[in-house]
């Protein structure tokens, strides 16, 4: 099975712009979570989507948003970029099917999208 | 709220030596615990996980971890380190959800020849 794929892998933007990142989960996985990784704050949970619905949200401003499509692919969007948004954005997928045991809830991470805001 | 502490920012060991990376968690009930490894410029690879049952968990690449409820710890061990193990290691806890993880700050492992 192919792993989690994220596009693009690298991105450079300027302050005030907006950006959209894409994540394709492992085939058959229905849950997608997003994390931000920075040297200062470490790995922080952004949000989680399942069946096109946001199930959980971390402590991030409203400039960070996401969505999930019927094929489980997910996008996250950051509007009005700030310098502090420079980070590695990681996507993770899990099976999370109906009746799935916790064992099947393990998240598998993609390689990430490295965003640099100038 | 859940939290994870990895007290060692950086650890250096010689190749062939044993390794133990410390992880302490805070959560009111039995948590879901994970160890992930990240090589430079890469995403996170799952090493092992603990959900319930046997408190000694075996993972990939010869790693194991032991859940100790009394100490709120989930330390990662390897009997003999290889140069390819040099990377950053993250402990994570999933409390309410295994899909909403709280990560520790990571431990950078350097392996000397």
XYZ file of C-alpha atoms in Angstrom:
231
model
C 0.000 0.000 0.000
C 1.200 3.478 -0.752
C 1.782 5.642 2.272
C 0.400 9.042 3.093
C 1.318 11.564 0.431
C 1.528 15.303 0.860
C 1.845 17.984 -1.771
C 3.677 20.146 -2.286
C 6.735 19.106 -0.304
C 8.165 22.606 -0.136
C 6.530 25.993 -0.381
C 7.665 29.587 -0.059
C 5.127 32.317 0.540
C 5.167 35.912 1.716
C 3.357 37.434 4.652
C -0.297 38.128 4.024
C -0.692 35.456 1.369
C -2.712 32.328 1.805
C -1.671 28.730 1.202
C -3.364 25.398 0.629
C -1.702 22.092 1.461
C -2.944 18.721 0.315
C -2.902 15.277 1.901
C -3.877 11.926 0.427
C -4.342 9.245 3.106
C -3.460 5.596 2.888
C -6.012 3.756 0.774
C -8.952 2.727 2.962
C -8.154 5.193 5.728
C -10.961 7.580 6.529
C -9.497 9.811 9.204
C -6.971 12.546 8.503
C -5.241 14.648 11.132
C -2.955 17.632 10.678
C -0.040 18.684 12.859
C 2.292 21.660 12.834
C 5.944 21.183 13.748
C 8.140 24.135 14.643
C 11.455 24.328 16.523
C 9.896 26.475 19.221
C 6.534 24.826 19.801
C 7.294 21.285 18.690
C 4.551 19.105 17.286
C 1.078 20.491 17.792
C -2.281 19.063 16.756
C -4.223 21.243 14.340
C -7.404 19.327 13.497
C -8.861 15.988 12.519
C -11.362 15.105 9.812
C -13.485 12.035 9.368
C -16.175 11.537 6.729
C -15.814 15.135 5.575
C -16.491 16.450 9.103
C -14.098 18.092 11.494
C -14.078 15.986 14.657
C -11.412 17.670 16.748
C -9.603 20.981 16.639
C -6.459 22.126 18.336
C -5.700 25.523 19.770
C -4.984 27.462 16.607
C -6.498 30.696 15.283
C -9.271 30.706 12.729
C -6.763 31.480 9.977
C -6.097 27.746 9.981
C -8.841 25.728 8.378
C -9.277 22.458 6.615
C -11.647 20.223 4.798
C -11.985 16.647 3.716
C -13.406 15.337 0.493
C -15.552 12.292 -0.145
C -12.476 10.303 -1.199
C -10.898 11.090 2.218
C -8.298 13.407 0.719
C -7.829 16.482 2.856
C -6.631 20.027 2.431
C -5.625 22.576 4.979
C -5.591 26.287 4.359
C -3.787 29.068 6.133
C -4.938 32.586 5.331
C -3.098 35.843 5.966
C 0.224 34.125 6.517
C 2.494 35.277 9.321
C 6.213 34.665 9.741
C 5.425 32.349 12.646
C 3.492 30.037 10.357
C 6.773 28.799 8.905
C 6.779 25.145 9.847
C 6.652 21.554 8.746
C 3.010 20.588 8.333
C 2.397 16.896 8.808
C -0.636 14.932 7.810
C -1.534 11.600 9.378
C -4.168 9.066 8.427
C -5.837 6.249 10.295
C -8.474 3.674 9.505
C -11.062 4.866 11.999
C -13.774 2.766 10.437
C -17.060 1.991 12.157
C -16.420 -0.648 14.784
C -12.680 -0.275 14.467
C -10.824 -1.168 17.584
C -8.325 1.212 19.045
C -5.575 -0.861 17.500
C -6.723 0.331 14.109
C -6.669 3.945 15.153
C -2.910 4.223 14.839
C -1.881 7.224 12.812
C 0.570 6.964 9.962
C 2.334 10.136 8.989
C 3.253 11.583 5.635
C 6.601 13.242 4.846
C 5.206 16.709 5.456
C 5.069 20.013 3.631
C 7.729 22.495 4.631
C 6.325 26.022 4.475
C 8.564 29.058 4.618
C 6.926 32.449 5.061
C 9.061 35.455 4.117
C -5.521 17.791 29.795
C -2.776 15.427 28.726
C 0.931 16.175 28.547
C 4.184 14.436 27.771
C 7.665 15.160 29.076
C 10.848 13.934 27.489
C 13.489 15.105 29.953
C 16.493 14.446 27.715
C 16.889 16.878 24.841
C 19.985 15.199 23.463
C 21.556 11.792 24.112
C 24.837 10.479 22.736
C 25.696 6.781 22.774
C 28.338 4.646 21.129
C 27.361 2.147 18.488
C 26.629 -1.186 20.122
C 25.753 0.347 23.474
C 22.333 0.063 25.048
C 19.837 2.901 24.895
C 17.017 4.149 27.067
C 14.954 7.217 26.201
C 12.702 8.536 28.925
C 9.077 9.568 28.596
C 6.686 10.658 31.309
C 3.050 11.396 30.652
C 0.191 13.019 32.467
C -3.347 11.808 31.915
C -6.127 10.865 34.264
C -6.863 7.444 32.846
C -4.889 4.827 30.951
C -3.609 6.607 27.892
C -2.695 5.431 24.450
C 1.079 5.752 24.169
C 3.307 5.904 21.134
C 6.921 6.286 20.159
C 7.721 7.797 16.789
C 11.084 8.421 15.109
C 11.903 11.230 12.713
C 14.949 11.369 10.468
C 16.061 14.744 9.075
C 13.614 16.108 6.547
C 11.269 13.184 7.001
C 7.890 12.551 8.530
C 7.262 10.447 11.613
C 7.627 6.702 11.595
C 5.793 4.664 14.208
C 8.123 2.531 16.322
C 5.626 1.023 18.737
C 2.415 1.670 20.599
C 0.680 0.707 23.815
C -3.065 0.491 24.093
C -3.644 -2.078 26.826
C -2.542 -5.510 27.992
C 1.076 -6.521 28.288
C 3.062 -3.600 29.598
C 6.193 -4.539 27.650
C 5.692 -3.653 24.015
C 7.870 -4.752 21.146
C 8.320 -2.545 18.127
C 10.221 -2.333 14.899
C 13.985 -2.085 14.501
C 14.586 -3.943 17.775
C 13.002 -1.299 20.015
C 10.838 -2.036 23.019
C 9.065 0.098 25.599
C 7.639 -0.573 29.024
C 4.499 1.056 30.378
C 4.726 1.727 34.106
C 1.497 3.116 35.442
C 2.904 3.789 38.917
C 5.612 5.999 37.447
C 3.531 7.428 34.567
C 6.343 6.421 32.275
C 6.759 4.796 28.898
C 10.524 4.521 28.345
C 11.960 3.343 25.056
C 14.846 0.876 25.063
C 17.157 -0.852 22.642
C 19.854 -3.329 23.727
C 22.365 -2.464 20.999
C 22.252 0.775 19.033
C 23.170 0.970 15.351
C 24.503 4.049 13.582
C 21.287 4.181 11.549
C 19.304 4.788 14.753
C 20.569 8.366 14.899
C 17.421 10.482 14.641
C 14.935 12.367 16.764
C 12.542 10.359 18.890
C 9.133 11.517 19.996
C 6.899 10.102 22.674
C 3.195 10.828 22.256
C 0.039 10.313 24.248
C -3.504 9.997 22.973
C -5.955 10.518 25.767
C -9.485 11.023 24.582
C -8.503 10.093 21.061
C -5.632 8.196 19.537
C -6.016 10.512 16.562
C -5.359 13.674 18.561
C -1.874 13.170 19.899
C 0.101 15.273 22.315
C 3.808 14.986 21.643
C 6.815 15.427 23.828
C 9.526 17.848 22.798
C 11.656 15.054 21.385
C 15.046 13.529 22.150
C 17.821 13.857 19.603
C 19.948 10.724 19.476
C 23.548 10.838 18.267
C 25.393 7.569 17.695
C 29.187 7.581 17.838
C 31.175 5.077 15.766
